[in-house]
Amino acid sequence: MDSEQWDRRYAGSELVWTAQPNRFLVSEVSDLQPGRALDLACGEGRNTVWLAEQGWRARGVDFSSVAIEKARELAAAREVEADWEVADLSAYRPPAGAFDLVVVFYLQVPAAQRTPILAAAAAAVADGGTLLVVAHDLTNLDNGYGGPQDPTVLYRAEDVIADLADSGLMIERGERVERPVATDTGERVALDALVRARRG
Ligand SMILES: C[S@@+](CC[C@H](N)C(=O)[O-])C[C@H]1O[C@@H](n2cnc3c(N)ncnc32)[C@H](O)[C@@H]1O
C-alpha cells in the first residue's frame, strides 16, 4: 500500500488501531532508561505517545500525513509532547547513532523494501541503545488471527535477524510470540515476530 492508500484507510475520526500501546512495547521497553526514541511507521502514534508518557523524547515517523495528524491529536489529548514527521521510510535516513531506542511495529512491506529500512533503523541506534522490531509473523497466515493475508509482506524473526547481520547490533531476543486478541466470538491468538537487539 502506498501513502495515499494509507491516507484513505486512516480517513475518518475513529482510530484504525487502538490508542493503547502494543503489549510487546510495554514488556520490552519498560526496563530501559528513557532517552531519545524513534518510532518508524508510527501510524496514529499510540506507541510514540506511550513512550513520551514514560519520559522518552519521542519522534514518530510515517508516510501517511493523515495518520500523523491523528497522532498529533492523540498526543494533545494525552497532554504529552512528541515530534512528528511525514516521510517515506524507503528514502528516510534517520541520523546515525542518534537514538537510544528505535522501534518498528507492524511495518508489513516486501523484503526488498524492508531490508534497507531496517538497516537504516539499526544505524540510528546509539551506543548502548535498543532496536525493537515487531511484525505480523509469516505463520500468522495459516495459524494465527487477523493481520495481512499477503505472504509477501509477512516475515519471521529470522528474516529480521538476517536483515541486521551487518548492523553491528547484538541480538538479545528473536522469536515468534503470541498476542491474544479479544474478538466478538471470544479470544483469538495472533502470531507476531519479535526481535530485540542492542548496540554495545
Ligand atoms: C499496520 S500500521 C502500524 C502502525 C503503528 N506502528 C502501530 O503499531 O500502531 C503500518 C504503518 O506503516 C506505515 N508505512 C507503510 N509503509 C511505509 C513507508 N514506506 N514509509 C513510512 N510509513 C510507512 C503506514 O502508513 C502505517 O501507518
mmCIF file of C-alpha atoms in Angstrom, residues 2-193:
data_model
loop_
_atom_site.group_PDB
_atom_site.id
_atom_site.type_symbol
_atom_site.label_atom_id
_atom_site.label_comp_id
_atom_site.label_asym_id
_atom_site.label_seq_id
_atom_site.Cartn_x
_atom_site.Cartn_y
_atom_site.Cartn_z
ATOM 1 C CA ASP A 2 1.280 3.482 -0.833
ATOM 2 C CA SER A 3 0.830 6.598 1.284
ATOM 3 C CA GLU A 4 -2.398 7.626 -0.476
ATOM 4 C CA GLN A 5 -3.946 4.241 0.224
ATOM 5 C CA TRP A 6 -2.909 4.547 3.863
ATOM 6 C CA ASP A 7 -4.298 8.102 3.994
ATOM 7 C CA ARG A 8 -7.645 6.764 2.783
ATOM 8 C CA ARG A 9 -7.541 3.992 5.360
ATOM 9 C CA TYR A 10 -6.840 6.490 8.131
ATOM 10 C CA ALA A 11 -9.537 8.944 6.974
ATOM 11 C CA GLY A 12 -12.340 9.427 9.490
ATOM 12 C CA SER A 13 -12.290 10.403 13.115
ATOM 13 C CA GLU A 14 -12.148 6.882 14.566
ATOM 14 C CA LEU A 15 -8.760 5.322 15.243
ATOM 15 C CA VAL A 16 -7.977 2.472 12.823
ATOM 16 C CA TRP A 17 -5.813 0.936 15.521
ATOM 17 C CA THR A 18 -6.175 1.355 19.270
ATOM 18 C CA ALA A 19 -4.903 4.224 21.407
ATOM 19 C CA GLN A 20 -3.225 1.690 23.700
ATOM 20 C CA PRO A 21 0.454 0.814 23.271
ATOM 21 C CA ASN A 22 1.382 -2.568 21.869
ATOM 22 C CA ARG A 23 1.836 -5.126 24.663
ATOM 23 C CA PHE A 24 5.363 -6.025 23.468
ATOM 24 C CA LEU A 25 6.456 -2.408 23.513
ATOM 25 C CA VAL A 26 5.412 -2.224 27.153
ATOM 26 C CA SER A 27 7.045 -5.514 28.112
ATOM 27 C CA GLU A 28 10.315 -4.974 26.222
ATOM 28 C CA VAL A 29 10.905 -1.292 26.942
ATOM 29 C CA SER A 30 9.679 -0.745 30.493
ATOM 30 C CA ASP A 31 13.078 -1.706 31.961
ATOM 31 C CA LEU A 32 15.005 0.786 29.787
ATOM 32 C CA GLN A 33 16.171 4.196 30.955
ATOM 33 C CA PRO A 34 14.191 6.789 28.937
ATOM 34 C CA GLY A 35 16.209 8.778 26.401
ATOM 35 C CA ARG A 36 15.711 9.610 22.719
ATOM 36 C CA ALA A 37 13.231 7.321 20.925
ATOM 37 C CA LEU A 38 12.325 6.939 17.254
ATOM 38 C CA ASP A 39 9.092 5.176 16.208
ATOM 39 C CA LEU A 40 9.239 4.296 12.494
ATOM 40 C CA ALA A 41 5.903 3.667 10.722
ATOM 41 C CA CYS A 42 4.228 5.115 13.824
ATOM 42 C CA GLY A 43 0.725 5.222 12.337
ATOM 43 C CA GLU A 44 -1.686 7.067 14.650
ATOM 44 C CA GLY A 45 1.025 7.328 17.268
ATOM 45 C CA ARG A 46 -0.176 5.006 20.031
ATOM 46 C CA ASN A 47 3.347 3.723 20.729
ATOM 47 C CA THR A 48 5.090 7.107 20.309
ATOM 48 C CA VAL A 49 2.633 8.710 22.719
ATOM 49 C CA TRP A 50 3.113 5.951 25.290
ATOM 50 C CA LEU A 51 6.896 6.369 25.053
ATOM 51 C CA ALA A 52 6.507 10.111 25.599
ATOM 52 C CA GLU A 53 4.355 9.380 28.644
ATOM 53 C CA GLN A 54 7.170 7.225 30.027
ATOM 54 C CA GLY A 55 9.603 10.132 29.730
ATOM 55 C CA TRP A 56 11.167 9.361 26.346
ATOM 56 C CA ARG A 57 11.908 12.235 23.969
ATOM 57 C CA ALA A 58 9.904 10.543 21.232
ATOM 58 C CA ARG A 59 9.707 11.107 17.495
ATOM 59 C CA GLY A 60 7.141 9.352 15.271
ATOM 60 C CA VAL A 61 7.614 8.994 11.511
ATOM 61 C CA ASP A 62 5.064 7.761 8.978
ATOM 62 C CA PHE A 63 4.347 8.453 5.305
ATOM 63 C CA SER A 64 0.626 8.977 5.922
ATOM 64 C CA SER A 65 0.029 12.653 6.701
ATOM 65 C CA VAL A 66 -3.490 11.721 7.853
ATOM 66 C CA ALA A 67 -2.056 9.285 10.392
ATOM 67 C CA ILE A 68 0.471 11.852 11.622
ATOM 68 C CA GLU A 69 -2.305 14.408 12.118
ATOM 69 C CA LYS A 70 -4.235 11.873 14.203
ATOM 70 C CA ALA A 71 -1.048 11.131 16.141
ATOM 71 C CA ARG A 72 -0.648 14.828 16.929
ATOM 72 C CA GLU A 73 -4.244 14.885 18.193
ATOM 73 C CA LEU A 74 -3.663 11.792 20.337
ATOM 74 C CA ALA A 75 -0.574 13.389 21.898
ATOM 75 C CA ALA A 76 -2.508 16.603 22.577
ATOM 76 C CA ALA A 77 -5.402 14.667 24.121
ATOM 77 C CA ARG A 78 -2.973 12.806 26.364
ATOM 78 C CA GLU A 79 -1.094 16.049 27.113
ATOM 79 C CA VAL A 80 2.367 14.886 26.058
ATOM 80 C CA GLU A 81 4.962 16.363 23.724
ATOM 81 C CA ALA A 82 6.360 14.374 20.807
ATOM 82 C CA ASP A 83 7.938 15.188 17.446
ATOM 83 C CA TRP A 84 6.185 14.068 14.286
ATOM 84 C CA GLU A 85 7.471 13.732 10.753
ATOM 85 C CA VAL A 86 5.815 12.723 7.480
ATOM 86 C CA ALA A 87 8.379 10.740 5.483
ATOM 87 C CA ASP A 88 8.639 7.671 3.280
ATOM 88 C CA LEU A 89 10.894 5.204 5.042
ATOM 89 C CA SER A 90 12.145 3.939 1.684
ATOM 90 C CA ALA A 91 14.081 7.205 1.377
ATOM 91 C CA TYR A 92 14.224 8.382 5.004
ATOM 92 C CA ARG A 93 17.612 8.093 6.691
ATOM 93 C CA PRO A 94 17.471 8.996 10.377
ATOM 94 C CA PRO A 95 20.665 10.440 11.850
ATOM 95 C CA ALA A 96 23.167 7.697 12.642
ATOM 96 C CA GLY A 97 23.601 6.751 16.287
ATOM 97 C CA ALA A 98 21.114 9.380 17.421
ATOM 98 C CA PHE A 99 18.503 7.330 19.309
ATOM 99 C CA ASP A 100 18.600 5.249 22.473
ATOM 100 C CA LEU A 101 15.568 3.346 21.245
ATOM 101 C CA VAL A 102 14.303 2.701 17.723
ATOM 102 C CA VAL A 103 11.033 0.786 17.294
ATOM 103 C CA VAL A 104 9.377 -0.552 14.156
ATOM 104 C CA PHE A 105 5.921 -2.045 14.700
ATOM 105 C CA TYR A 106 3.914 -3.841 12.001
ATOM 106 C CA LEU A 107 5.715 -2.405 9.001
ATOM 107 C CA GLN A 108 4.455 -5.024 6.542
ATOM 108 C CA VAL A 109 6.333 -4.395 3.322
ATOM 109 C CA PRO A 110 8.105 -6.792 0.944
ATOM 110 C CA ALA A 111 11.628 -7.869 1.824
ATOM 111 C CA ALA A 112 13.243 -5.676 -0.826
ATOM 112 C CA GLN A 113 11.814 -2.618 0.961
ATOM 113 C CA ARG A 114 12.119 -3.967 4.492
ATOM 114 C CA THR A 115 15.828 -4.835 4.480
ATOM 115 C CA PRO A 116 17.176 -1.308 3.771
ATOM 116 C CA ILE A 117 14.600 0.258 6.113
ATOM 117 C CA LEU A 118 15.699 -1.994 8.977
ATOM 118 C CA ALA A 119 19.355 -1.299 8.151
ATOM 119 C CA ALA A 120 18.653 2.437 8.462
ATOM 120 C CA ALA A 121 16.705 1.814 11.680
ATOM 121 C CA ALA A 122 19.660 -0.119 13.110
ATOM 122 C CA ALA A 123 22.133 2.589 12.071
ATOM 123 C CA ALA A 124 20.091 5.129 14.039
ATOM 124 C CA VAL A 125 20.654 3.232 17.312
ATOM 125 C CA ALA A 126 23.161 4.903 19.646
ATOM 126 C CA ASP A 127 25.814 3.049 21.656
ATOM 127 C CA GLY A 128 24.010 1.150 24.393
ATOM 128 C CA GLY A 129 20.695 1.669 22.586
ATOM 129 C CA THR A 130 17.997 -0.796 21.591
ATOM 130 C CA LEU A 131 16.178 -1.693 18.382
ATOM 131 C CA LEU A 132 12.788 -3.381 18.746
ATOM 132 C CA VAL A 133 11.015 -4.812 15.694
ATOM 133 C CA VAL A 134 7.568 -6.410 15.939
ATOM 134 C CA ALA A 135 5.578 -7.621 12.924
ATOM 135 C CA HIS A 136 2.847 -9.995 11.860
ATOM 136 C CA ASP A 137 4.634 -13.343 11.595
ATOM 137 C CA LEU A 138 4.576 -15.303 8.342
ATOM 138 C CA THR A 139 2.974 -18.229 10.183
ATOM 139 C CA ASN A 140 0.083 -15.990 11.255
ATOM 140 C CA LEU A 141 -1.305 -16.503 7.762
ATOM 141 C CA ASP A 142 -2.255 -20.129 8.429
ATOM 142 C CA ASN A 143 -2.096 -20.407 12.192
ATOM 143 C CA GLY A 144 -2.948 -17.032 13.682
ATOM 144 C CA TYR A 145 -5.653 -14.403 13.854
ATOM 145 C CA GLY A 146 -6.056 -11.324 11.634
ATOM 146 C CA GLY A 147 -3.227 -9.399 10.017
ATOM 147 C CA PRO A 148 -2.383 -9.042 6.325
ATOM 148 C CA GLN A 149 -3.225 -12.037 4.163
ATOM 149 C CA ASP A 150 -0.454 -11.344 1.615
ATOM 150 C CA PRO A 151 2.518 -13.611 2.406
ATOM 151 C CA THR A 152 4.982 -11.282 0.639
ATOM 152 C CA VAL A 153 4.604 -8.665 3.402
ATOM 153 C CA LEU A 154 4.818 -11.122 6.297
ATOM 154 C CA TYR A 155 8.117 -12.173 7.848
ATOM 155 C CA ARG A 156 9.735 -14.025 10.709
ATOM 156 C CA ALA A 157 12.206 -13.103 13.426
ATOM 157 C CA GLU A 158 14.871 -14.977 11.434
ATOM 158 C CA ASP A 159 14.306 -12.635 8.493
ATOM 159 C CA VAL A 160 14.793 -9.582 10.686
ATOM 160 C CA ILE A 161 17.927 -11.089 12.218
ATOM 161 C CA ALA A 162 19.275 -11.691 8.699
ATOM 162 C CA ASP A 163 18.448 -8.073 7.791
ATOM 163 C CA LEU A 164 20.519 -6.955 10.805
ATOM 164 C CA ALA A 165 23.519 -9.189 10.061
ATOM 165 C CA ASP A 166 25.822 -6.274 9.166
ATOM 166 C CA SER A 167 24.326 -3.785 11.614
ATOM 167 C CA GLY A 168 26.759 -4.326 14.481
ATOM 168 C CA LEU A 169 23.809 -4.919 16.802
ATOM 169 C CA MET A 170 23.720 -7.837 19.231
ATOM 170 C CA ILE A 171 20.512 -9.859 19.059
ATOM 171 C CA GLU A 172 19.029 -10.122 22.554
ATOM 172 C CA ARG A 173 15.768 -11.787 21.618
ATOM 173 C CA GLY A 174 14.382 -13.152 18.363
ATOM 174 C CA GLU A 175 11.295 -15.328 18.343
ATOM 175 C CA ARG A 176 7.665 -15.805 17.439
ATOM 176 C CA VAL A 177 5.350 -14.525 20.138
ATOM 177 C CA GLU A 178 1.639 -14.928 20.780
ATOM 178 C CA ARG A 179 -0.670 -11.913 21.076
ATOM 179 C CA PRO A 180 -4.146 -12.597 22.460
ATOM 180 C CA VAL A 181 -6.855 -10.634 20.642
ATOM 181 C CA ALA A 182 -10.351 -10.094 22.072
ATOM 182 C CA THR A 183 -12.985 -10.655 19.369
ATOM 183 C CA ASP A 184 -16.807 -10.772 19.336
ATOM 184 C CA THR A 185 -16.585 -14.552 19.363
ATOM 185 C CA GLY A 186 -14.017 -14.832 22.136
ATOM 186 C CA GLU A 187 -10.275 -14.613 22.465
ATOM 187 C CA ARG A 188 -8.109 -15.469 19.472
ATOM 188 C CA VAL A 189 -4.322 -15.572 19.174
ATOM 189 C CA ALA A 190 -2.259 -13.603 16.652
ATOM 190 C CA LEU A 191 1.327 -14.642 15.935
ATOM 191 C CA ASP A 192 3.958 -11.904 15.810
ATOM 192 C CA ALA A 193 7.670 -11.865 15.047
#
